[in-house]
mmCIF file of C-alpha atoms and ligand atoms in Angstrom:
data_model
loop_
_atom_site.group_PDB
_atom_site.id
_atom_site.type_symbol
_atom_site.label_atom_id
_atom_site.label_comp_id
_atom_site.label_asym_id
_atom_site.label_seq_id
_atom_site.Cartn_x
_atom_site.Cartn_y
_atom_site.Cartn_z
ATOM 1 C CA UNK A 1 51.163 90.486 137.362
ATOM 2 C CA UNK A 2 52.744 87.584 139.223
ATOM 3 C CA UNK A 3 54.688 85.047 137.115
ATOM 4 C CA UNK A 4 52.726 81.875 136.312
ATOM 5 C CA UNK A 5 54.392 78.879 137.944
ATOM 6 C CA UNK A 6 53.486 75.195 137.659
ATOM 7 C CA UNK A 7 54.659 72.463 140.040
ATOM 8 C CA UNK A 8 54.599 68.976 138.498
ATOM 9 C CA UNK A 9 54.323 66.906 141.708
ATOM 10 C CA UNK A 10 53.091 67.375 145.271
ATOM 11 C CA UNK A 11 55.735 69.229 147.320
ATOM 12 C CA UNK A 12 56.072 69.735 151.102
ATOM 13 C CA UNK A 13 53.157 71.921 152.277
ATOM 14 C CA UNK A 14 55.434 74.640 153.714
ATOM 15 C CA UNK A 15 57.060 75.156 150.313
ATOM 16 C CA UNK A 16 53.792 75.064 148.383
ATOM 17 C CA UNK A 17 52.509 77.791 150.683
ATOM 18 C CA UNK A 18 55.445 80.103 149.913
ATOM 19 C CA UNK A 19 55.070 79.418 146.189
ATOM 20 C CA UNK A 20 51.360 80.240 146.352
ATOM 21 C CA UNK A 21 52.084 83.524 148.156
ATOM 22 C CA UNK A 22 54.793 84.696 145.781
ATOM 23 C CA UNK A 23 53.556 83.484 142.401
ATOM 24 C CA UNK A 24 50.433 82.656 140.420
ATOM 25 C CA UNK A 25 50.977 78.995 141.241
ATOM 26 C CA UNK A 26 49.355 75.850 139.874
ATOM 27 C CA UNK A 27 49.942 72.875 142.178
ATOM 28 C CA UNK A 28 49.468 69.154 141.578
ATOM 29 C CA UNK A 29 47.412 68.200 144.649
ATOM 30 C CA UNK A 30 46.644 64.733 143.242
ATOM 31 C CA UNK A 31 50.374 64.088 142.696
ATOM 32 C CA UNK A 32 49.698 62.207 139.458
ATOM 33 C CA UNK A 33 52.855 62.414 137.311
ATOM 34 C CA UNK A 34 52.532 64.561 134.190
ATOM 35 C CA UNK A 35 52.521 62.938 130.759
ATOM 36 C CA UNK A 36 54.903 64.209 128.081
ATOM 37 C CA UNK A 37 51.961 66.134 126.574
ATOM 38 C CA UNK A 38 51.235 67.822 129.917
ATOM 39 C CA UNK A 39 54.901 68.742 130.352
ATOM 40 C CA UNK A 40 54.955 70.256 126.854
ATOM 41 C CA UNK A 41 51.795 72.244 127.675
ATOM 42 C CA UNK A 42 53.416 73.399 130.933
ATOM 43 C CA UNK A 43 56.426 74.748 129.016
ATOM 44 C CA UNK A 44 54.085 76.485 126.549
ATOM 45 C CA UNK A 45 51.789 78.131 129.075
ATOM 46 C CA UNK A 46 53.745 78.907 132.259
ATOM 47 C CA UNK A 47 56.647 81.258 133.017
ATOM 48 C CA UNK A 48 58.303 78.710 135.326
ATOM 49 C CA UNK A 49 58.026 74.923 135.284
ATOM 50 C CA UNK A 50 59.148 73.123 138.456
ATOM 51 C CA UNK A 51 59.788 69.454 137.640
ATOM 52 C CA UNK A 52 61.633 66.716 139.473
ATOM 53 C CA UNK A 53 63.485 63.479 138.748
ATOM 54 C CA UNK A 54 60.273 61.612 137.794
ATOM 55 C CA UNK A 55 59.596 64.054 134.913
ATOM 56 C CA UNK A 56 61.392 63.311 131.669
ATOM 57 C CA UNK A 57 62.222 66.418 129.634
ATOM 58 C CA UNK A 58 64.057 65.243 126.492
ATOM 59 C CA UNK A 59 64.290 67.486 123.391
ATOM 60 C CA UNK A 60 60.907 66.243 122.031
ATOM 61 C CA UNK A 61 59.064 67.625 125.052
ATOM 62 C CA UNK A 62 60.194 71.183 124.308
ATOM 63 C CA UNK A 63 57.444 72.741 122.133
ATOM 64 C CA UNK A 64 58.234 73.767 118.561
ATOM 65 C CA UNK A 65 56.565 77.157 119.051
ATOM 66 C CA UNK A 66 58.232 79.630 121.411
ATOM 67 C CA UNK A 67 57.594 78.361 124.983
ATOM 68 C CA UNK A 68 56.345 80.813 127.592
ATOM 69 C CA UNK A 69 58.653 79.140 130.110
ATOM 70 C CA UNK A 70 61.762 81.117 130.923
ATOM 71 C CA UNK A 71 63.015 78.954 133.773
ATOM 72 C CA UNK A 72 62.922 75.274 134.748
ATOM 73 C CA UNK A 73 63.485 75.095 138.509
ATOM 74 C CA UNK A 74 64.335 71.456 139.112
ATOM 75 C CA UNK A 75 63.515 69.970 142.526
ATOM 76 C CA UNK A 76 66.674 67.879 142.959
ATOM 77 C CA UNK A 77 70.396 68.078 142.409
ATOM 78 C CA UNK A 78 70.565 65.568 139.518
ATOM 79 C CA UNK A 79 69.252 66.950 136.231
ATOM 80 C CA UNK A 80 70.021 64.197 133.708
ATOM 81 C CA UNK A 81 66.239 63.868 133.095
ATOM 82 C CA UNK A 82 66.298 67.333 131.475
ATOM 83 C CA UNK A 83 67.871 68.014 128.087
ATOM 84 C CA UNK A 84 69.697 71.091 129.324
ATOM 85 C CA UNK A 85 71.304 71.791 125.942
ATOM 86 C CA UNK A 86 67.872 72.075 124.331
ATOM 87 C CA UNK A 87 66.679 74.253 127.215
ATOM 88 C CA UNK A 88 69.678 76.519 126.726
ATOM 89 C CA UNK A 89 69.085 76.728 122.969
ATOM 90 C CA UNK A 90 65.479 77.691 123.602
ATOM 91 C CA UNK A 91 66.600 80.403 126.021
ATOM 92 C CA UNK A 92 65.318 78.625 129.154
ATOM 93 C CA UNK A 93 67.349 78.802 132.372
ATOM 94 C CA UNK A 94 67.681 75.542 134.337
ATOM 95 C CA UNK A 95 68.443 75.410 138.075
ATOM 96 C CA UNK A 96 68.952 72.573 140.593
ATOM 97 C CA UNK A 97 69.240 72.162 144.381
ATOM 98 C CA UNK A 98 72.833 71.259 145.348
ATOM 99 C CA UNK A 99 74.132 71.055 148.910
ATOM 100 C CA UNK A 100 70.941 70.543 150.881
ATOM 101 C CA UNK A 101 70.605 66.816 150.188
ATOM 102 C CA UNK A 102 74.264 65.875 150.623
ATOM 103 C CA UNK A 103 74.058 64.478 154.161
ATOM 104 C CA UNK A 104 70.799 62.592 153.765
ATOM 105 C CA UNK A 105 71.906 60.969 150.509
ATOM 106 C CA UNK A 106 75.218 59.911 152.076
ATOM 107 C CA UNK A 107 73.255 58.554 155.061
ATOM 108 C CA UNK A 108 71.166 56.359 152.746
ATOM 109 C CA UNK A 109 74.319 55.171 150.952
ATOM 110 C CA UNK A 110 75.858 54.231 154.309
ATOM 111 C CA UNK A 111 72.671 52.507 155.415
ATOM 112 C CA UNK A 112 72.572 50.465 152.186
ATOM 113 C CA UNK A 113 76.227 49.551 152.696
ATOM 114 C CA UNK A 114 75.568 48.354 156.239
ATOM 115 C CA UNK A 115 72.333 46.595 155.294
ATOM 116 C CA UNK A 116 73.799 44.595 152.440
ATOM 117 C CA UNK A 117 77.009 43.721 154.310
ATOM 118 C CA UNK A 118 75.229 42.676 157.511
ATOM 119 C CA UNK A 119 72.231 41.107 155.728
ATOM 120 C CA UNK A 120 69.713 43.157 157.707
ATOM 121 C CA UNK A 121 67.040 43.144 154.978
ATOM 122 C CA UNK A 122 67.318 39.401 154.697
ATOM 123 C CA UNK A 123 67.240 39.019 158.494
ATOM 124 C CA UNK A 124 64.152 41.171 158.837
ATOM 125 C CA UNK A 125 62.367 39.241 156.090
ATOM 126 C CA UNK A 126 63.189 35.965 157.844
ATOM 127 C CA UNK A 127 61.961 37.195 161.225
ATOM 128 C CA UNK A 128 58.722 38.711 159.870
ATOM 129 C CA UNK A 129 58.019 35.480 158.002
ATOM 130 C CA UNK A 130 58.206 33.634 161.335
ATOM 131 C CA UNK A 131 61.148 31.588 160.060
ATOM 132 C CA UNK A 132 63.795 32.537 162.647
ATOM 133 C CA UNK A 133 64.944 29.424 164.493
ATOM 134 C CA UNK A 134 66.880 31.286 167.229
ATOM 135 C CA UNK A 135 70.464 32.441 167.771
ATOM 136 C CA UNK A 136 73.281 30.190 166.665
ATOM 137 C CA UNK A 137 76.961 30.790 165.865
ATOM 138 C CA UNK A 138 76.544 30.258 162.130
ATOM 139 C CA UNK A 139 73.290 32.088 161.531
ATOM 140 C CA UNK A 140 73.173 34.690 158.725
ATOM 141 C CA UNK A 141 76.854 35.549 158.737
ATOM 142 C CA UNK A 142 77.664 38.791 156.967
ATOM 143 C CA UNK A 143 80.754 40.834 156.125
ATOM 144 C CA UNK A 144 82.469 43.121 158.650
ATOM 145 C CA UNK A 145 82.404 46.790 157.644
ATOM 146 C CA UNK A 146 84.766 48.477 160.125
ATOM 147 C CA UNK A 147 88.314 48.770 158.812
ATOM 148 C CA UNK A 148 87.495 47.699 155.260
ATOM 149 C CA UNK A 149 88.268 49.652 152.075
ATOM 150 C CA UNK A 150 85.612 51.771 150.408
ATOM 151 C CA UNK A 151 86.024 52.861 146.792
ATOM 152 C CA UNK A 152 84.126 55.975 145.792
ATOM 153 C CA UNK A 153 83.391 56.779 142.161
ATOM 154 C CA UNK A 154 82.728 60.509 141.846
ATOM 155 C CA UNK A 155 84.131 62.682 144.636
ATOM 156 C CA UNK A 156 81.644 65.555 144.585
ATOM 157 C CA UNK A 157 79.739 66.777 147.625
ATOM 158 C CA UNK A 158 77.935 63.479 148.275
ATOM 159 C CA UNK A 159 81.029 61.354 147.561
ATOM 160 C CA UNK A 160 82.968 63.401 150.120
ATOM 161 C CA UNK A 161 80.171 63.102 152.706
ATOM 162 C CA UNK A 162 80.233 59.333 152.187
ATOM 163 C CA UNK A 163 84.034 59.264 152.507
ATOM 164 C CA UNK A 164 83.854 61.128 155.833
ATOM 165 C CA UNK A 165 81.193 58.770 157.190
ATOM 166 C CA UNK A 166 83.169 55.707 156.128
ATOM 167 C CA UNK A 167 86.530 56.970 157.378
ATOM 168 C CA UNK A 168 85.614 58.691 160.630
ATOM 169 C CA UNK A 169 82.598 56.545 161.525
ATOM 170 C CA UNK A 170 83.827 53.107 160.495
ATOM 171 C CA UNK A 171 87.617 53.432 160.308
ATOM 172 C CA UNK A 172 87.541 52.573 156.617
ATOM 173 C CA UNK A 173 90.346 53.160 154.172
ATOM 174 C CA UNK A 174 89.018 55.432 151.411
ATOM 175 C CA UNK A 175 90.143 55.227 147.785
ATOM 176 C CA UNK A 176 88.413 57.069 144.994
ATOM 177 C CA UNK A 177 88.219 57.918 141.316
ATOM 178 C CA UNK A 178 87.270 61.408 140.202
ATOM 179 C CA UNK A 179 87.710 62.856 136.710
ATOM 180 C CA UNK A 180 89.395 66.001 137.976
ATOM 181 C CA UNK A 181 92.070 66.186 140.639
ATOM 182 C CA UNK A 182 90.706 66.672 144.163
ATOM 183 C CA UNK A 183 92.719 69.035 146.327
ATOM 184 C CA UNK A 184 95.436 67.057 148.188
ATOM 185 C CA UNK A 185 94.728 68.654 151.532
ATOM 186 C CA UNK A 186 91.025 67.835 151.290
ATOM 187 C CA UNK A 187 91.856 64.278 150.226
ATOM 188 C CA UNK A 188 94.214 63.852 153.198
ATOM 189 C CA UNK A 189 91.608 65.268 155.606
ATOM 190 C CA UNK A 190 89.214 62.486 154.542
ATOM 191 C CA UNK A 191 91.949 59.895 154.972
ATOM 192 C CA UNK A 192 91.524 59.194 151.267
ATOM 193 C CA UNK A 193 93.679 58.385 148.235
ATOM 194 C CA UNK A 194 92.816 59.385 144.673
ATOM 195 C CA UNK A 195 93.513 56.630 142.144
ATOM 196 C CA UNK A 196 94.054 57.142 138.398
ATOM 197 C CA UNK A 197 91.326 54.822 137.066
ATOM 198 C CA UNK A 198 87.945 53.337 137.939
ATOM 199 C CA UNK A 199 89.449 49.862 137.494
ATOM 200 C CA UNK A 200 92.136 50.548 140.102
ATOM 201 C CA UNK A 201 89.401 51.473 142.599
ATOM 202 C CA UNK A 202 87.244 48.449 141.710
ATOM 203 C CA UNK A 203 90.149 46.041 142.136
ATOM 204 C CA UNK A 204 91.019 47.169 145.674
ATOM 205 C CA UNK A 205 87.670 48.108 147.213
ATOM 206 C CA UNK A 206 85.553 45.947 149.516
ATOM 207 C CA UNK A 207 82.653 48.347 148.937
ATOM 208 C CA UNK A 208 82.191 50.468 145.805
ATOM 209 C CA UNK A 209 79.867 53.452 146.201
ATOM 210 C CA UNK A 210 78.723 55.424 143.145
ATOM 211 C CA UNK A 211 78.344 59.203 143.416
ATOM 212 C CA UNK A 212 78.728 60.414 139.837
ATOM 213 C CA UNK A 213 76.034 62.085 137.700
ATOM 214 C CA UNK A 214 73.706 60.082 135.463
ATOM 215 C CA UNK A 215 72.996 60.746 131.805
ATOM 216 C CA UNK A 216 74.850 60.020 128.578
ATOM 217 C CA UNK A 217 78.370 60.621 129.929
ATOM 218 C CA UNK A 218 78.106 57.872 132.557
ATOM 219 C CA UNK A 219 75.506 55.501 131.085
ATOM 220 C CA UNK A 220 76.463 51.875 131.944
ATOM 221 C CA UNK A 221 79.729 53.073 133.485
ATOM 222 C CA UNK A 222 79.546 49.957 135.654
ATOM 223 C CA UNK A 223 79.158 47.219 133.037
ATOM 224 C CA UNK A 224 80.040 43.502 132.923
ATOM 225 C CA UNK A 225 83.688 44.212 132.228
ATOM 226 C CA UNK A 226 84.027 46.607 135.145
ATOM 227 C CA UNK A 227 82.057 44.362 137.521
ATOM 228 C CA UNK A 228 84.591 41.635 136.714
ATOM 229 C CA UNK A 229 87.307 43.911 138.118
ATOM 230 C CA UNK A 230 85.643 43.892 141.543
ATOM 231 C CA UNK A 231 86.563 41.409 144.264
ATOM 232 C CA UNK A 232 84.209 38.428 144.570
ATOM 233 C CA UNK A 233 83.635 39.484 148.183
ATOM 234 C CA UNK A 234 82.828 43.109 147.286
ATOM 235 C CA UNK A 235 79.534 45.010 147.349
ATOM 236 C CA UNK A 236 78.225 47.709 144.989
ATOM 237 C CA UNK A 237 76.232 50.653 146.387
ATOM 238 C CA UNK A 238 74.325 53.008 144.081
ATOM 239 C CA UNK A 239 72.578 56.174 145.278
ATOM 240 C CA UNK A 240 73.513 58.180 142.169
ATOM 241 C CA UNK A 241 71.418 57.300 139.117
ATOM 242 C CA UNK A 242 70.213 53.911 137.893
ATOM 243 C CA UNK A 243 71.555 54.361 134.367
ATOM 244 C CA UNK A 244 75.144 54.479 135.699
ATOM 245 C CA UNK A 245 74.883 50.689 136.136
ATOM 246 C CA UNK A 246 74.092 48.125 133.437
ATOM 247 C CA UNK A 247 71.357 46.396 135.441
ATOM 248 C CA UNK A 248 71.376 43.208 133.351
ATOM 249 C CA UNK A 249 75.123 42.855 133.846
ATOM 250 C CA UNK A 250 74.662 43.522 137.556
ATOM 251 C CA UNK A 251 71.972 40.838 137.897
ATOM 252 C CA UNK A 252 74.295 38.398 136.049
ATOM 253 C CA UNK A 253 77.177 39.292 138.386
ATOM 254 C CA UNK A 254 75.044 38.886 141.516
ATOM 255 C CA UNK A 255 73.546 35.583 140.380
ATOM 256 C CA UNK A 256 76.855 34.057 139.390
ATOM 257 C CA UNK A 257 78.927 35.276 142.350
ATOM 258 C CA UNK A 258 81.107 37.741 140.412
ATOM 259 C CA UNK A 259 80.399 40.149 143.305
ATOM 260 C CA UNK A 260 78.895 39.513 146.751
ATOM 261 C CA UNK A 261 75.954 41.908 146.809
ATOM 262 C CA UNK A 262 74.443 45.265 145.924
ATOM 263 C CA UNK A 263 72.572 48.028 147.712
ATOM 264 C CA UNK A 264 70.550 50.143 145.293
ATOM 265 C CA UNK A 265 68.438 53.262 145.829
ATOM 266 C CA UNK A 266 68.092 54.156 142.142
ATOM 267 C CA UNK A 267 67.081 52.296 138.982
ATOM 268 C CA UNK A 268 67.357 52.988 135.264
ATOM 269 C CA UNK A 269 63.587 52.893 134.567
ATOM 270 C CA UNK A 270 62.053 54.033 137.860
ATOM 271 C CA UNK A 271 59.667 53.025 139.291
ATOM 272 C CA UNK A 272 60.287 49.759 137.445
ATOM 273 C CA UNK A 273 62.867 47.536 139.142
ATOM 274 C CA UNK A 274 64.318 44.576 137.216
ATOM 275 C CA UNK A 275 62.570 41.490 138.559
ATOM 276 C CA UNK A 276 65.823 39.512 138.684
ATOM 277 C CA UNK A 277 67.199 41.979 141.245
ATOM 278 C CA UNK A 278 64.105 41.633 143.438
ATOM 279 C CA UNK A 279 64.450 37.833 143.520
ATOM 280 C CA UNK A 280 67.977 37.898 144.940
ATOM 281 C CA UNK A 281 68.729 37.757 148.671
ATOM 282 C CA UNK A 282 72.067 39.553 148.211
ATOM 283 C CA UNK A 283 70.438 42.828 147.150
ATOM 284 C CA UNK A 284 68.991 45.602 149.291
ATOM 285 C CA UNK A 285 66.606 47.693 147.218
ATOM 286 C CA UNK A 286 65.126 51.067 148.198
ATOM 287 C CA UNK A 287 62.583 53.255 146.367
ATOM 288 C CA UNK A 288 64.867 56.282 145.700
ATOM 289 C CA UNK A 289 64.895 57.503 149.313
ATOM 290 C CA UNK A 290 68.226 59.387 149.226
ATOM 291 C CA UNK A 291 66.835 62.838 149.977
ATOM 292 C CA UNK A 292 63.604 61.682 151.631
ATOM 293 C CA UNK A 293 63.664 63.465 154.989
ATOM 294 C CA UNK A 294 61.336 66.262 156.089
ATOM 295 C CA UNK A 295 64.222 68.697 156.550
ATOM 296 C CA UNK A 296 65.850 67.944 153.221
ATOM 297 C CA UNK A 297 62.728 67.931 151.062
ATOM 298 C CA UNK A 298 61.667 71.303 152.535
ATOM 299 C CA UNK A 299 65.187 72.670 151.982
ATOM 300 C CA UNK A 300 65.158 71.412 148.364
ATOM 301 C CA UNK A 301 61.828 73.117 147.738
ATOM 302 C CA UNK A 302 63.006 76.361 149.328
ATOM 303 C CA UNK A 303 66.076 76.293 147.081
ATOM 304 C CA UNK A 304 63.801 76.134 144.056
ATOM 305 C CA UNK A 305 61.814 79.068 145.487
ATOM 306 C CA UNK A 306 65.059 81.046 145.953
ATOM 307 C CA UNK A 307 66.182 80.266 142.415
ATOM 308 C CA UNK A 308 62.985 81.339 140.679
ATOM 309 C CA UNK A 309 62.521 84.351 142.994
ATOM 310 C CA UNK A 310 66.011 85.571 142.081
ATOM 311 C CA UNK A 311 65.321 84.916 138.395
ATOM 312 C CA UNK A 312 62.084 86.907 138.282
ATOM 313 C CA UNK A 313 63.678 89.713 140.341
ATOM 314 C CA UNK A 314 66.480 89.929 137.779
ATOM 315 C CA UNK A 315 69.061 88.979 140.432
ATOM 316 C CA UNK A 316 71.936 86.468 140.288
ATOM 317 C CA UNK A 317 70.483 82.929 140.305
ATOM 318 C CA UNK A 318 72.107 80.820 143.072
ATOM 319 C CA UNK A 319 71.996 77.383 141.414
ATOM 320 C CA UNK A 320 72.005 77.956 137.696
ATOM 321 C CA UNK A 321 72.921 74.887 135.619
ATOM 322 C CA UNK A 322 72.525 76.556 132.184
HETATM 323 C C1 DGY B 1 68.339 64.324 143.368
HETATM 324 O O1 DGY B 1 68.237 65.398 143.957
HETATM 325 O O2 DGY B 1 68.896 64.248 142.294
HETATM 326 C C2 DGY B 1 67.765 63.152 144.021
HETATM 327 O O3 DGY B 1 68.096 61.969 143.408
HETATM 328 C C3 DGY B 1 66.277 63.281 144.147
HETATM 329 O O4 DGY B 1 66.014 62.839 145.423
#
């Protein structure tokens, strides 16, 4: 008997095909997000549940009776939408997909940084609206990127990929905050300096890029007080999780000139985006595109396949979270 597997959203066709060959797989061809009740039923009735960032799995979604699910194979590296402690208590393994989305997420962070600094979103909107009056020396002046200082909060895989892009691609000075000490040699190779506090990074950086996990430990890490530590000319980039930033405080800071602009790929209540942020010209807003390339989404799916295949074969699970 093949294990019963349920996929909560539509995945790349190549991955769905492998899942269908290896397991008794239920797909979501319509791609309509599951309700909490459907997620609970999935945990009750399937051996493996394969959710993603759009599925919320707090403690209440775990059924009171013994779930059939033995593994939650998350499609994505971030897992703050899953109550992993509850999963662990209920004897359910949780896995994620680290590594394969590092480059593409750093690429989106860099593209947000460039877009907000050089006002490319604003420029494109002006041109498409037929409002461009022609070249002139004072038209839509932005901020130079090359040679500036980038401050990275969270020097994991994606933070390091961003540091390398900024340093080697744009000659930027890299400073960063990370809870644990990053190996000196690795830090030197990225032309970077580790600072002892988030505030120290915020005070010196021209661009602040967030690469730390979401969830309770970092909720509203960037709040009004911390935004006030940033330079008035500085920009905030977030490709991590929306809840890392207090969005009301950010809108206040952008409206009142506490900081110069923000490039955001993630939001606290996706797909809802605070209306105040959408009304501002000094924001660049993307619909959570960090990992959205053909290569990366297939690789993420194949990682989930590898994780659950190893689990059901009784082998070591490559990306076990709990
Ligand atoms: C992740 O993997 O956590 C991403 O945010 C989903 O694209």
